[in-house]
C-alpha positions as MATLAB code, in Angstrom:
seq = 'MNSHTRNTPPTGGPTTALDTASACWLKTLDRLERTTAADPAIRALQRGISSLPLGAMRDLLRGRPLGHPVHPVLVQVPIGCWLSASVLDFVPGTHHATVTLTAVGLVGVAPAAVAGWADWADLPPEQARIGLVHAASNVAAVACYTASLAARLRGRSARGRLWALSGMAAVAVSGALGGHVAYRRAVGAHAAA';
ca = [
     -85.269   -9.596   56.614;
     -86.623  -11.191   53.153;
     -90.046   -9.739   52.453;
     -89.844  -11.884   48.786;
     -92.592  -14.503   48.001;
     -91.738  -17.289   45.694;
     -93.504  -16.752   42.625;
     -95.688  -20.139   42.823;
     -98.389  -20.269   40.482;
    -101.842  -19.272   41.200;
    -103.759  -21.957   40.422;
    -101.758  -24.596   41.552;
    -100.684  -25.285   37.929;
     -97.461  -26.188   36.765;
     -94.481  -24.073   36.969;
     -93.894  -22.136   34.033;
     -90.802  -20.803   32.596;
     -91.504  -16.950   34.017;
     -91.977  -18.610   37.252;
     -88.813  -20.187   37.112;
     -86.961  -17.442   36.002;
     -88.348  -15.054   38.561;
     -87.302  -17.665   41.417;
     -83.949  -17.538   40.370;
     -83.494  -13.585   40.066;
     -85.132  -13.118   43.554;
     -83.135  -15.606   44.708;
     -79.946  -14.211   43.460;
     -81.316  -10.373   44.836;
     -81.622  -12.500   47.847;
     -77.704  -14.091   48.271;
     -76.787  -10.147   46.872;
     -77.888   -8.759   49.605;
     -76.395  -11.324   51.889;
     -72.879  -11.144   50.561;
     -70.751   -8.924   52.743;
     -67.698   -9.415   50.691;
     -67.785   -5.612   49.428;
     -68.678   -4.448   52.364;
     -65.316   -2.213   54.109;
     -65.155   -1.109   50.188;
     -68.815   -0.053   50.016;
     -68.325    1.576   54.044;
     -65.359    2.909   52.556;
     -67.351    4.758   49.419;
     -70.308    5.587   51.398;
     -68.790    7.839   53.676;
     -66.279    9.485   51.496;
     -69.370   10.253   49.428;
     -71.079   12.052   52.997;
     -67.577   13.746   52.935;
     -68.329   15.362   49.985;
     -68.377   19.863   51.084;
     -71.373   19.651   48.227;
     -73.160   21.989   50.644;
     -76.859   22.946   49.635;
     -75.636   20.668   46.550;
     -76.498   17.596   48.202;
     -80.332   18.461   48.954;
     -80.412   18.832   44.899;
     -78.432   16.135   43.961;
     -81.184   13.784   46.561;
     -84.186   15.716   44.949;
     -85.494   17.104   48.288;
     -87.055   20.360   47.107;
     -88.781   18.040   44.665;
     -89.630   15.195   47.625;
     -88.212   12.241   45.794;
     -84.825   11.756   44.948;
     -84.321   13.108   41.568;
     -81.983   10.421   40.487;
     -85.004    8.299   38.590;
     -86.117   11.562   37.003;
     -82.862   11.956   35.737;
     -82.115    8.651   34.383;
     -85.054    9.148   31.616;
     -82.324   11.094   29.566;
     -80.339    8.034   28.945;
     -82.502    5.493   28.330;
     -85.347    7.423   26.824;
     -82.194    8.353   23.801;
     -80.893    4.623   24.005;
     -84.227    3.234   23.669;
     -84.961    5.800   21.155;
     -81.520    5.062   19.152;
     -82.236    1.415   19.286;
     -85.849    1.720   17.921;
     -84.646    4.076   14.679;
     -82.144    1.196   13.994;
     -84.840   -0.440   12.501;
     -85.780    2.811   10.160;
     -84.120    3.179    6.976;
     -81.929    6.360    6.815;
     -81.574    7.128   10.478;
     -78.456    7.433   11.071;
     -77.509   10.660   12.569;
     -80.574   10.874   14.580;
     -79.034    6.924   16.171;
     -75.596    9.528   15.906;
     -77.290   11.822   18.328;
     -79.952    9.854   20.436;
     -76.352    7.688   21.330;
     -74.397   10.526   22.136;
     -76.875   12.695   24.195;
     -77.680    9.623   26.362;
     -73.860    9.305   27.020;
     -73.969   13.036   27.707;
     -76.818   12.672   30.299;
     -75.035    9.580   32.222;
     -73.033   12.170   34.329;
     -75.617   14.094   36.417;
     -78.346   10.860   36.269;
     -74.312    8.688   37.923;
     -74.213   12.202   40.378;
     -77.138   12.024   41.813;
     -77.475    8.514   41.780;
     -74.741    8.357   44.032;
     -75.791   11.076   46.785;
     -78.770    8.529   47.179;
     -76.544    5.617   47.272;
     -74.235    6.574   50.346;
     -77.119    6.992   52.351;
     -78.244    3.635   52.104;
     -78.376    0.341   54.592;
     -75.969   -2.315   54.005;
     -78.329   -4.870   51.831;
     -79.637   -1.772   49.767;
     -75.852   -0.298   49.007;
     -74.950   -4.081   48.007;
     -77.612   -4.115   45.191;
     -76.560   -0.308   44.265;
     -73.539   -0.940   43.813;
     -74.254   -3.746   41.821;
     -76.376   -1.726   39.834;
     -73.824    0.798   39.021;
     -71.135   -1.980   37.925;
     -74.639   -2.603   35.154;
     -74.319    1.058   34.807;
     -70.807    0.964   34.233;
     -71.360   -2.075   31.573;
     -74.131   -0.145   29.253;
     -72.115    3.288   28.976;
     -69.108    1.046   27.675;
     -71.293   -0.529   25.689;
     -73.350    2.624   24.268;
     -69.352    4.414   24.263;
     -68.171    1.516   21.646;
     -71.894    1.565   20.268;
     -70.625    5.928   19.128;
     -67.653    5.030   18.082;
     -68.226    2.458   15.710;
     -71.506    4.730   13.789;
     -68.862    7.385   13.804;
     -67.177    5.353   11.868;
     -69.556    4.267    9.584;
     -69.677    0.760   11.338;
     -73.835    0.825   12.032;
     -74.071   -2.801   11.925;
     -71.251   -3.171   14.729;
     -72.901    0.428   16.709;
     -76.315   -1.738   16.305;
     -74.784   -4.488   17.963;
     -73.044   -2.818   20.643;
     -76.462   -0.690   21.549;
     -78.069   -3.936   22.090;
     -75.764   -5.020   24.580;
     -75.861   -1.449   25.802;
     -79.500   -2.012   26.629;
     -79.496   -4.925   28.098;
     -77.267   -3.762   30.452;
     -79.374   -1.144   31.295;
     -82.512   -3.647   31.876;
     -80.495   -5.283   34.331;
     -80.060   -1.864   35.713;
     -83.317   -0.830   35.940;
     -84.462   -3.944   37.504;
     -81.770   -3.839   40.394;
     -82.555    0.091   40.945;
     -86.415   -0.495   40.791;
     -85.473   -3.444   43.552;
     -83.647   -0.750   45.651;
     -85.802    2.076   44.951;
     -88.933   -1.201   46.179;
     -86.902   -1.764   49.236;
     -86.324    1.563   50.281;
     -90.170    2.525   49.816;
     -90.995   -0.352   52.360;
     -88.456    0.215   54.280;
     -89.489    3.749   54.813;
     -93.490    2.360   54.917;
     -92.209   -0.183   57.832;
     -90.603    2.212   59.608;
     -93.594    5.031   60.139;
];
């Protein structure tokens, strides 16, 4: 079920660093999709989430009224807040704004995570494996932004910036993983139609 195409230079020229990085990333994703070590835990988590008595709330969390998953919409709050805080970190006199944006981003994680888990519970094994790594990356991002907020509140702005940059790196990895799951889901739905 490997639909990845290896990145080869279109002109037959030498491989660039981007080509090498892309090939490494795709190889890593392929390995993650095929690794079955976490499957028992994944199945147990999926069954547990699916058995929650959510009623009509499950459809809302999965975005059925919108006609598409709501998780990608909800993640815009933390990502937007944290990216904005990182930009403002380079603007003098914006300490209060960066503290506020970091905090709002952390608050926005909860609804996005709940919607994400509701979607994840129905994913096939290959996508669920990547989704679990996506969730772990999100946990790392939340930990970094929590440390950033704590540092900022203590007046340690430089440390807060460093934690925020680490958090943004985790968000970037998580976004790439989430995009991969969404792409696989779309390709799978298109192929099934």
